PDB file of C-alpha atoms and ligand atoms in Angstrom:
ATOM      1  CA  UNK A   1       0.000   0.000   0.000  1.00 53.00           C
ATOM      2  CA  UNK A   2       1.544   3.368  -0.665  1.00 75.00           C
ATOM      3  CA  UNK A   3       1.802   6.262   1.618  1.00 91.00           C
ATOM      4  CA  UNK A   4      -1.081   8.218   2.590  1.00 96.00           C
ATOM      5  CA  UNK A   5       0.633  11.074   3.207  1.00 98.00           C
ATOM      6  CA  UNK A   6       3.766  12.321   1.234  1.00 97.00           C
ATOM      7  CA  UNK A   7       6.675  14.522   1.760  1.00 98.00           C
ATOM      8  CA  UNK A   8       5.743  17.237  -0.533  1.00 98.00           C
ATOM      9  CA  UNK A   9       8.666  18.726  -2.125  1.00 97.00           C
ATOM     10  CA  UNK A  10      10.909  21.917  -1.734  1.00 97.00           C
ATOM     11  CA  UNK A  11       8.885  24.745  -4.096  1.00 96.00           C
ATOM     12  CA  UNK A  12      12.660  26.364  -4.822  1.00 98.00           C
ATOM     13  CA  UNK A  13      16.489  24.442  -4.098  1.00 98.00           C
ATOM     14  CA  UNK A  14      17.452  23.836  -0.015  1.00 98.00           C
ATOM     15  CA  UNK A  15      20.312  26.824  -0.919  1.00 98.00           C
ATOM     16  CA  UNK A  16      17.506  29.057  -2.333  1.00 98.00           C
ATOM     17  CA  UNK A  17      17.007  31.524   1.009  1.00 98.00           C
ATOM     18  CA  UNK A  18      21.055  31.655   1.421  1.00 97.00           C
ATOM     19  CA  UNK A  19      21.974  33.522   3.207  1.00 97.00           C
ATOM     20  CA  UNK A  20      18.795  34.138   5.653  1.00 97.00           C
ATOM     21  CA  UNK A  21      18.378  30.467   5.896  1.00 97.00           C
ATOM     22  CA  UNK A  22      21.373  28.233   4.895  1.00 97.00           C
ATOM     23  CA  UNK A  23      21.384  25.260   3.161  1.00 98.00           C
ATOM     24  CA  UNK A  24      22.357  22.602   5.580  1.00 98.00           C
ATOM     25  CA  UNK A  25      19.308  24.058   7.698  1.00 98.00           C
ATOM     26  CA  UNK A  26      16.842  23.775   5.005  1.00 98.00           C
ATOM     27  CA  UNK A  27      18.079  20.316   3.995  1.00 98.00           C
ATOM     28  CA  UNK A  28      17.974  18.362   7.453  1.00 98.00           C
ATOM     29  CA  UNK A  29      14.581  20.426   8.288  1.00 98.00           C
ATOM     30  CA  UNK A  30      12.989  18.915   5.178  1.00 98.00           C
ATOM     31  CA  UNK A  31      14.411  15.572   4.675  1.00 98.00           C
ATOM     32  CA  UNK A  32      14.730  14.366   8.245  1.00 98.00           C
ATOM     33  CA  UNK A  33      12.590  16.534  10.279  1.00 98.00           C
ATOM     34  CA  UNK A  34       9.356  17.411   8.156  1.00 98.00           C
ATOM     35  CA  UNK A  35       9.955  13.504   6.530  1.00 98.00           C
ATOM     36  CA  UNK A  36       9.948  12.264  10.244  1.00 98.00           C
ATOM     37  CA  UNK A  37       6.362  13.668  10.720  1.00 98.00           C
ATOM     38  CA  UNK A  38       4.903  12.104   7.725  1.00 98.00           C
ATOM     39  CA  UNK A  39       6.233   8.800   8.259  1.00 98.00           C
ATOM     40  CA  UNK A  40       5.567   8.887  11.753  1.00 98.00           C
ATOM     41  CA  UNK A  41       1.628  10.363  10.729  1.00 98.00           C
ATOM     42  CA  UNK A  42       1.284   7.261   8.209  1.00 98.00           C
ATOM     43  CA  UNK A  43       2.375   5.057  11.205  1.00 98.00           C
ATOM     44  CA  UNK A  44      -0.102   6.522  13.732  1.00 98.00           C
ATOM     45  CA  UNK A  45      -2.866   6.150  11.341  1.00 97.00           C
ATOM     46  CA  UNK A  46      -2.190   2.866   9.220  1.00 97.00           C
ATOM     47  CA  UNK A  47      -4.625   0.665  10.895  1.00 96.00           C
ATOM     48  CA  UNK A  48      -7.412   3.959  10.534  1.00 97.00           C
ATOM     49  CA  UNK A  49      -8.458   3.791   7.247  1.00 96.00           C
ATOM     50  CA  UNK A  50     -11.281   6.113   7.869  1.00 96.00           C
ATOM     51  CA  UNK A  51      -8.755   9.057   8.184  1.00 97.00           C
ATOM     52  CA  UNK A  52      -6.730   7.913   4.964  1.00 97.00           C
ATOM     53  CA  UNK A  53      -9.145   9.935   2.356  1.00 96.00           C
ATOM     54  CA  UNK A  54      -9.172  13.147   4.867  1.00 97.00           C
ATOM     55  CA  UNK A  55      -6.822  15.706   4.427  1.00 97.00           C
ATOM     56  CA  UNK A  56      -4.578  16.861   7.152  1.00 98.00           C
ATOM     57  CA  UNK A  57      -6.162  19.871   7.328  1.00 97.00           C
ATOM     58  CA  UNK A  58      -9.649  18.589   7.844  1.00 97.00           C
ATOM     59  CA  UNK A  59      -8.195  15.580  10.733  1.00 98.00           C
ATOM     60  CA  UNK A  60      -6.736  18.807  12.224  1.00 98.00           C
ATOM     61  CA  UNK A  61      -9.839  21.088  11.819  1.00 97.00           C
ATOM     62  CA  UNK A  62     -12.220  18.294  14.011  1.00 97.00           C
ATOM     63  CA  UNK A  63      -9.376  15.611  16.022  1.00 97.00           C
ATOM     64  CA  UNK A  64     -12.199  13.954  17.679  1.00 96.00           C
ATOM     65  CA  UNK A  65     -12.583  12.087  14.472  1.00 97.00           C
ATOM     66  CA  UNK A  66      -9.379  10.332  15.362  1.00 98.00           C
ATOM     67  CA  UNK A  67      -8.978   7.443  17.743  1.00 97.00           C
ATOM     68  CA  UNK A  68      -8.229   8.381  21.302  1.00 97.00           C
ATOM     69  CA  UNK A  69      -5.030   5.717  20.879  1.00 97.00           C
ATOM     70  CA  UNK A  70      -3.429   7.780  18.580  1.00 98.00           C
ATOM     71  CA  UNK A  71      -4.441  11.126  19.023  1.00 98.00           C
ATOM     72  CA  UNK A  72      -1.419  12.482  20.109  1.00 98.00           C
ATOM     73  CA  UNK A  73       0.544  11.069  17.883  1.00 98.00           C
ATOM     74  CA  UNK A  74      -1.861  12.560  15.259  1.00 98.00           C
ATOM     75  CA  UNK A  75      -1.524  15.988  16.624  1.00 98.00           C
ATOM     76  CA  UNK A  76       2.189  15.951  16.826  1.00 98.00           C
ATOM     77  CA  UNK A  77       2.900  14.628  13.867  1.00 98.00           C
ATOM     78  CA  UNK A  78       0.039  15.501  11.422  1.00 98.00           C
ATOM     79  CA  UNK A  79       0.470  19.045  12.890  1.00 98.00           C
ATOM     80  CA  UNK A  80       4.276  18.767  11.821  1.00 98.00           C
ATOM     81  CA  UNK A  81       3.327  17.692   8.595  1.00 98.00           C
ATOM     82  CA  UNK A  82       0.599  20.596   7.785  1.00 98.00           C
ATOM     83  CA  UNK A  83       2.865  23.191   9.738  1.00 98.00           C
ATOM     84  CA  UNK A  84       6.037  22.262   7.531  1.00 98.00           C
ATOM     85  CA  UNK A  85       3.766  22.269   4.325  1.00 98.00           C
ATOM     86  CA  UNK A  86       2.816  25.668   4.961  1.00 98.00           C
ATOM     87  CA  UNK A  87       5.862  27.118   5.902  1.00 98.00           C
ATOM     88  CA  UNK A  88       7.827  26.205   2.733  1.00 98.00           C
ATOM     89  CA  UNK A  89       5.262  27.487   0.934  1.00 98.00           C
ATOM     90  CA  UNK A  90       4.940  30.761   3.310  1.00 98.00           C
ATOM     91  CA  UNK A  91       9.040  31.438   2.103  1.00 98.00           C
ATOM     92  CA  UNK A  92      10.701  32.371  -1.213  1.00 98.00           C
ATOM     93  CA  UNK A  93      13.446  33.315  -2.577  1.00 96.00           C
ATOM     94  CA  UNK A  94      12.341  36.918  -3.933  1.00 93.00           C
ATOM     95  CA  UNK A  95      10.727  37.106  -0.974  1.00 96.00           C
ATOM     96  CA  UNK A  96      10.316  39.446   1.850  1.00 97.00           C
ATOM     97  CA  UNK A  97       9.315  43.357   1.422  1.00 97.00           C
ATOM     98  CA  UNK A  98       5.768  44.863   2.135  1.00 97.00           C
ATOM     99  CA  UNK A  99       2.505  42.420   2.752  1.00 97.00           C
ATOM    100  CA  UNK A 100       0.582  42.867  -0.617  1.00 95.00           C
ATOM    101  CA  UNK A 101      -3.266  42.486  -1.058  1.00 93.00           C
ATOM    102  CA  UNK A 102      -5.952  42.103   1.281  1.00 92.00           C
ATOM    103  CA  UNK A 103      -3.292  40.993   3.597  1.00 94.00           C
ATOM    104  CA  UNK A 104      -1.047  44.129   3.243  1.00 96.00           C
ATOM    105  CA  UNK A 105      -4.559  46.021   4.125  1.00 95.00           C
ATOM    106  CA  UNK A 106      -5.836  43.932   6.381  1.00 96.00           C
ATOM    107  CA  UNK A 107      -2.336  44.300   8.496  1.00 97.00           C
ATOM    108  CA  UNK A 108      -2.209  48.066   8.034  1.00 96.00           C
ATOM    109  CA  UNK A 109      -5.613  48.512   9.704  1.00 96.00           C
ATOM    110  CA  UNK A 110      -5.785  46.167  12.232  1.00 96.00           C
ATOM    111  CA  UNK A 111      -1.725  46.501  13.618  1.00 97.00           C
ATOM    112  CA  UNK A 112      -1.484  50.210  12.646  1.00 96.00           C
ATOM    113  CA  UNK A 113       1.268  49.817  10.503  1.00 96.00           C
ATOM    114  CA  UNK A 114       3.639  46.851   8.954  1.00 97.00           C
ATOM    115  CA  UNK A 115       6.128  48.155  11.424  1.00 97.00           C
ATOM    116  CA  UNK A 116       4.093  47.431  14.155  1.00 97.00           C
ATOM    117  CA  UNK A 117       2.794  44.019  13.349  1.00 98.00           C
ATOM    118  CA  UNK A 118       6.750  42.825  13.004  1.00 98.00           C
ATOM    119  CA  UNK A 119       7.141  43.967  16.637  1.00 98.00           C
ATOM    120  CA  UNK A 120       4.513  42.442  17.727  1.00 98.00           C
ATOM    121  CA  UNK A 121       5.243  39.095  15.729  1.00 98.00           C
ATOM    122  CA  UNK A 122       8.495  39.006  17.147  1.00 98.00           C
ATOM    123  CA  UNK A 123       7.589  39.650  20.667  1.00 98.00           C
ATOM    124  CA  UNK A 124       5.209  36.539  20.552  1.00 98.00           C
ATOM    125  CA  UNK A 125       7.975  34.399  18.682  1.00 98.00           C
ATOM    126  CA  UNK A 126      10.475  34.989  21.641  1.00 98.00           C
ATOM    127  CA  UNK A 127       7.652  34.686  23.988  1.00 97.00           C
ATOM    128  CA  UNK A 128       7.127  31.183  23.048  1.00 95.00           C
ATOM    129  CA  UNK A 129       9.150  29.258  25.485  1.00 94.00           C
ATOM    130  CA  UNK A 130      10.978  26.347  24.133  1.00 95.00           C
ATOM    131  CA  UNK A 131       9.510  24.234  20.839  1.00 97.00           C
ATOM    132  CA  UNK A 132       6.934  25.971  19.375  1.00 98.00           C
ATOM    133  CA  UNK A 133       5.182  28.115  16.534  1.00 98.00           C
ATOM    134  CA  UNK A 134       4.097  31.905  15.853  1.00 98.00           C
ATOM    135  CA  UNK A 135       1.039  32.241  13.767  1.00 98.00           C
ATOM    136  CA  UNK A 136      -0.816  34.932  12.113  1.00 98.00           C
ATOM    137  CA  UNK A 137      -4.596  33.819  12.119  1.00 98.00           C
ATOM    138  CA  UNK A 138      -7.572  34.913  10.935  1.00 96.00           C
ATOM    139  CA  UNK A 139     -10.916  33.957  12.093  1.00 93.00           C
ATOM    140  CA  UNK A 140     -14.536  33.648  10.827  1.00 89.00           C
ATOM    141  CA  UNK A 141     -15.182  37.415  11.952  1.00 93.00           C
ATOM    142  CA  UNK A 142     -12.310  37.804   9.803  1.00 93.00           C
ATOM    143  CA  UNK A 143     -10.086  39.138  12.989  1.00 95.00           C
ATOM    144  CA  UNK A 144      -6.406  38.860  11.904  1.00 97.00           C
ATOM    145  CA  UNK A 145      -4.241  37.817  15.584  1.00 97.00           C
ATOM    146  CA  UNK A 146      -0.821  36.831  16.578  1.00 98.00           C
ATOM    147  CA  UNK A 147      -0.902  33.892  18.845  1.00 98.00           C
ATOM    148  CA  UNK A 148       1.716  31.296  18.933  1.00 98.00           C
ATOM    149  CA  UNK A 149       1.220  27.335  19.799  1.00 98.00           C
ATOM    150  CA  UNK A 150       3.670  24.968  21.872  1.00 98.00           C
ATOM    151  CA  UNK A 151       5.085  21.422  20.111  1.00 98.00           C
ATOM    152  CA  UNK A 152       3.166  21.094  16.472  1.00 98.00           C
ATOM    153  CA  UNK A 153      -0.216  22.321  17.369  1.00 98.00           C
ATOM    154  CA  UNK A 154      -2.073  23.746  14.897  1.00 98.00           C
ATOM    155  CA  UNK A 155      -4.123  27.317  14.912  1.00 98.00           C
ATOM    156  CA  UNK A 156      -6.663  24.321  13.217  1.00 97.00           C
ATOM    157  CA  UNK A 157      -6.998  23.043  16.037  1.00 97.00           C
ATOM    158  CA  UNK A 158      -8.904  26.365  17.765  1.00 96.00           C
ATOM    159  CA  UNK A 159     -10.971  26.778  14.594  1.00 94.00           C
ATOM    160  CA  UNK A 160      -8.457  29.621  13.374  1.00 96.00           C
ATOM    161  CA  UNK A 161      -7.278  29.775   9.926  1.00 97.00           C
ATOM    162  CA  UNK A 162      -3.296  30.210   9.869  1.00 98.00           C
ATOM    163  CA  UNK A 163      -1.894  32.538   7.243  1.00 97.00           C
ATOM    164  CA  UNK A 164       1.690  33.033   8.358  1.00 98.00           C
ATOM    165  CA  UNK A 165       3.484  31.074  10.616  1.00 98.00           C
ATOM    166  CA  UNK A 166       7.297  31.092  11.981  1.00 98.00           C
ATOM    167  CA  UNK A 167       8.485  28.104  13.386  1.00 98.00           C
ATOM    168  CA  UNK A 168      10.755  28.358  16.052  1.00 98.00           C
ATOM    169  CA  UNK A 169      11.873  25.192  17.071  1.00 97.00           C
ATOM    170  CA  UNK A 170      15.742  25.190  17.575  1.00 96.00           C
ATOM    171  CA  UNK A 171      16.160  22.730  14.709  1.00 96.00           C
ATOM    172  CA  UNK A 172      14.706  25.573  12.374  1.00 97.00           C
ATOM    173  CA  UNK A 173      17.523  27.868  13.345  1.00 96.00           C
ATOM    174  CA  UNK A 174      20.078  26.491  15.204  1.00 96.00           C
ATOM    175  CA  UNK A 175      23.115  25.877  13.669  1.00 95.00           C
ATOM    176  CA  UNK A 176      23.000  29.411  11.922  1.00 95.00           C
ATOM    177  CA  UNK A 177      22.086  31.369  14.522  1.00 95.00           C
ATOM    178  CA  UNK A 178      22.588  29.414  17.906  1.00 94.00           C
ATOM    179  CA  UNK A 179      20.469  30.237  20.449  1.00 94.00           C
ATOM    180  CA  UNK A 180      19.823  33.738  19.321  1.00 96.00           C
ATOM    181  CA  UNK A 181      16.024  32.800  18.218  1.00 96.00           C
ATOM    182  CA  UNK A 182      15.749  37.202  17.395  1.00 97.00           C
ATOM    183  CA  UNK A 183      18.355  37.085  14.945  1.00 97.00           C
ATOM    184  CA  UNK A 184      16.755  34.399  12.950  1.00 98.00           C
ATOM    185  CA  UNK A 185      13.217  36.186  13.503  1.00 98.00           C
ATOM    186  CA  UNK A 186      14.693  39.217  12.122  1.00 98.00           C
ATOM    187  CA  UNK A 187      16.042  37.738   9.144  1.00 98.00           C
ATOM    188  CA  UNK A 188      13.327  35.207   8.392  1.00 98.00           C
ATOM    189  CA  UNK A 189      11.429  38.612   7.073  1.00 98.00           C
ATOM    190  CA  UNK A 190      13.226  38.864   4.099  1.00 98.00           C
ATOM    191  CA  UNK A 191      12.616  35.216   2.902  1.00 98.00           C
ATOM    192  CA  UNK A 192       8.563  35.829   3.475  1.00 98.00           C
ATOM    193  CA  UNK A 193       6.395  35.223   0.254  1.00 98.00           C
ATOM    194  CA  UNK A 194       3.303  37.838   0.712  1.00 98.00           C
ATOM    195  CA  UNK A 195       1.753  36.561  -2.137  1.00 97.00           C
ATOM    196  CA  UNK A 196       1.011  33.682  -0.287  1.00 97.00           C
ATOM    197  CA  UNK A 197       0.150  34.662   2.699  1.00 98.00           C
ATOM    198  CA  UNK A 198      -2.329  36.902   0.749  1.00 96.00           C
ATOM    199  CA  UNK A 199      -3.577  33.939  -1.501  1.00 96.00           C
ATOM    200  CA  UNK A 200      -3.546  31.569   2.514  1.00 96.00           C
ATOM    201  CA  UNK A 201      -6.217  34.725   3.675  1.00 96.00           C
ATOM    202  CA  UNK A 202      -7.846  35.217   0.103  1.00 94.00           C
ATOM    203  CA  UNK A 203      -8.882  31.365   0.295  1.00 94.00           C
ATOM    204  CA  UNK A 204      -9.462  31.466   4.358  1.00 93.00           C
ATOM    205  CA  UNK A 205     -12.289  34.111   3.962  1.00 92.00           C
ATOM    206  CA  UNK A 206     -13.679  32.898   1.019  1.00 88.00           C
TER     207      UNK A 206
HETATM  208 MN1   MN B 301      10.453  22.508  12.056  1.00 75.65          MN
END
């Protein structure tokens, strides 16, 4: 039987965000660490074959559909796998610059200015003590918020619809930047693709 869930692969070359991310980082994030979550997710969920034509997304979205046994594992690693998913695609290499779209308005308004929403974004990022993520949401009231979430959880998990997220585990920054977390934060701006995070809100509030 072949995997339910796949690896999916690198939208630009592991030496593509040089030199905000290097290489090395990108390559042992993506083929050890975001590949351990998927196989570990197939594993947890082999013998479920009622979750194997749900996506991630949805399992995350409503967990009580999955068996009490393996629920953890589910949210640890089938949040690793969406989280990962999303932040490839949330980074480019002609990234970074000014939010675009709704999302450029949408910040302006409700932060006061670009400016302001970094600060904020970064305060929450080095708020989160040890393993975690930092998440721009938006909810049904179409609210945009800054939160962040400990291990793998997922802003799916609350019902909020993540449109930017950071993650800050160690392993995502580590052997570039040590343990200074705000230097990667501060650098990780000029890899961000706004054109997806405005296409991630466009398709939230639809
Ligand atoms: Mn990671």
């Amino acid at each position: 039987m072949s995997d339910v869930f796949n690896l999916p692969e690198l939208p630009y070359s592991y030496n593509a965000l040089e030199p905000h991310i290097d290489a090395q980082t990108m390559e042992i994030h993506h083929s050890k660490h975001h590949a351990g979550y998927v196989s570990k997710l197939n594993a947890a969920i082999a013998e479920h074959t009622e979750l194997h034509d749900k996506t991630i997304e949805e399992i995350l979205t409503d967990v009580s559909m999955v068996p009490e046994t393996v629920m953890q594992a589910v949210i640890n690693n089938g949040g690793g796998h969406a989280n990962h998913s999303m932040f490839w695609e949330l980074m480019s290499a002609g990234g970074g610059g000014n939010p675009v779209g709704r999302a450029g308005n949408m910040i302006e308004t409700q932060f006061g200015s670009f400016d302001g929403f970094k600060e904020d974004f970064k305060k929450e990022a080095l708020g989160r003590f040890g393993s975690g993520w930092t998440w721009l949401v938006a909810d049904e009231s179409e609210k945009l918020s800054i939160m962040s979430t400990a291990n793998q959880d997922s802003p799916l998990m609350q019902s909020l619809m993540p449109i930017l997220g950071l993650d800050v585990w160690e392993h995502a920054y580590y052997l570039k930047h040590q343990n200074k977390r705000d230097a990667y934060v501060d650098t990780w701006w000029n890899v961000v693709n706004w054109e997806k995070v405005s296409e991630l809100l466009d398709a939230a509030l639809a």
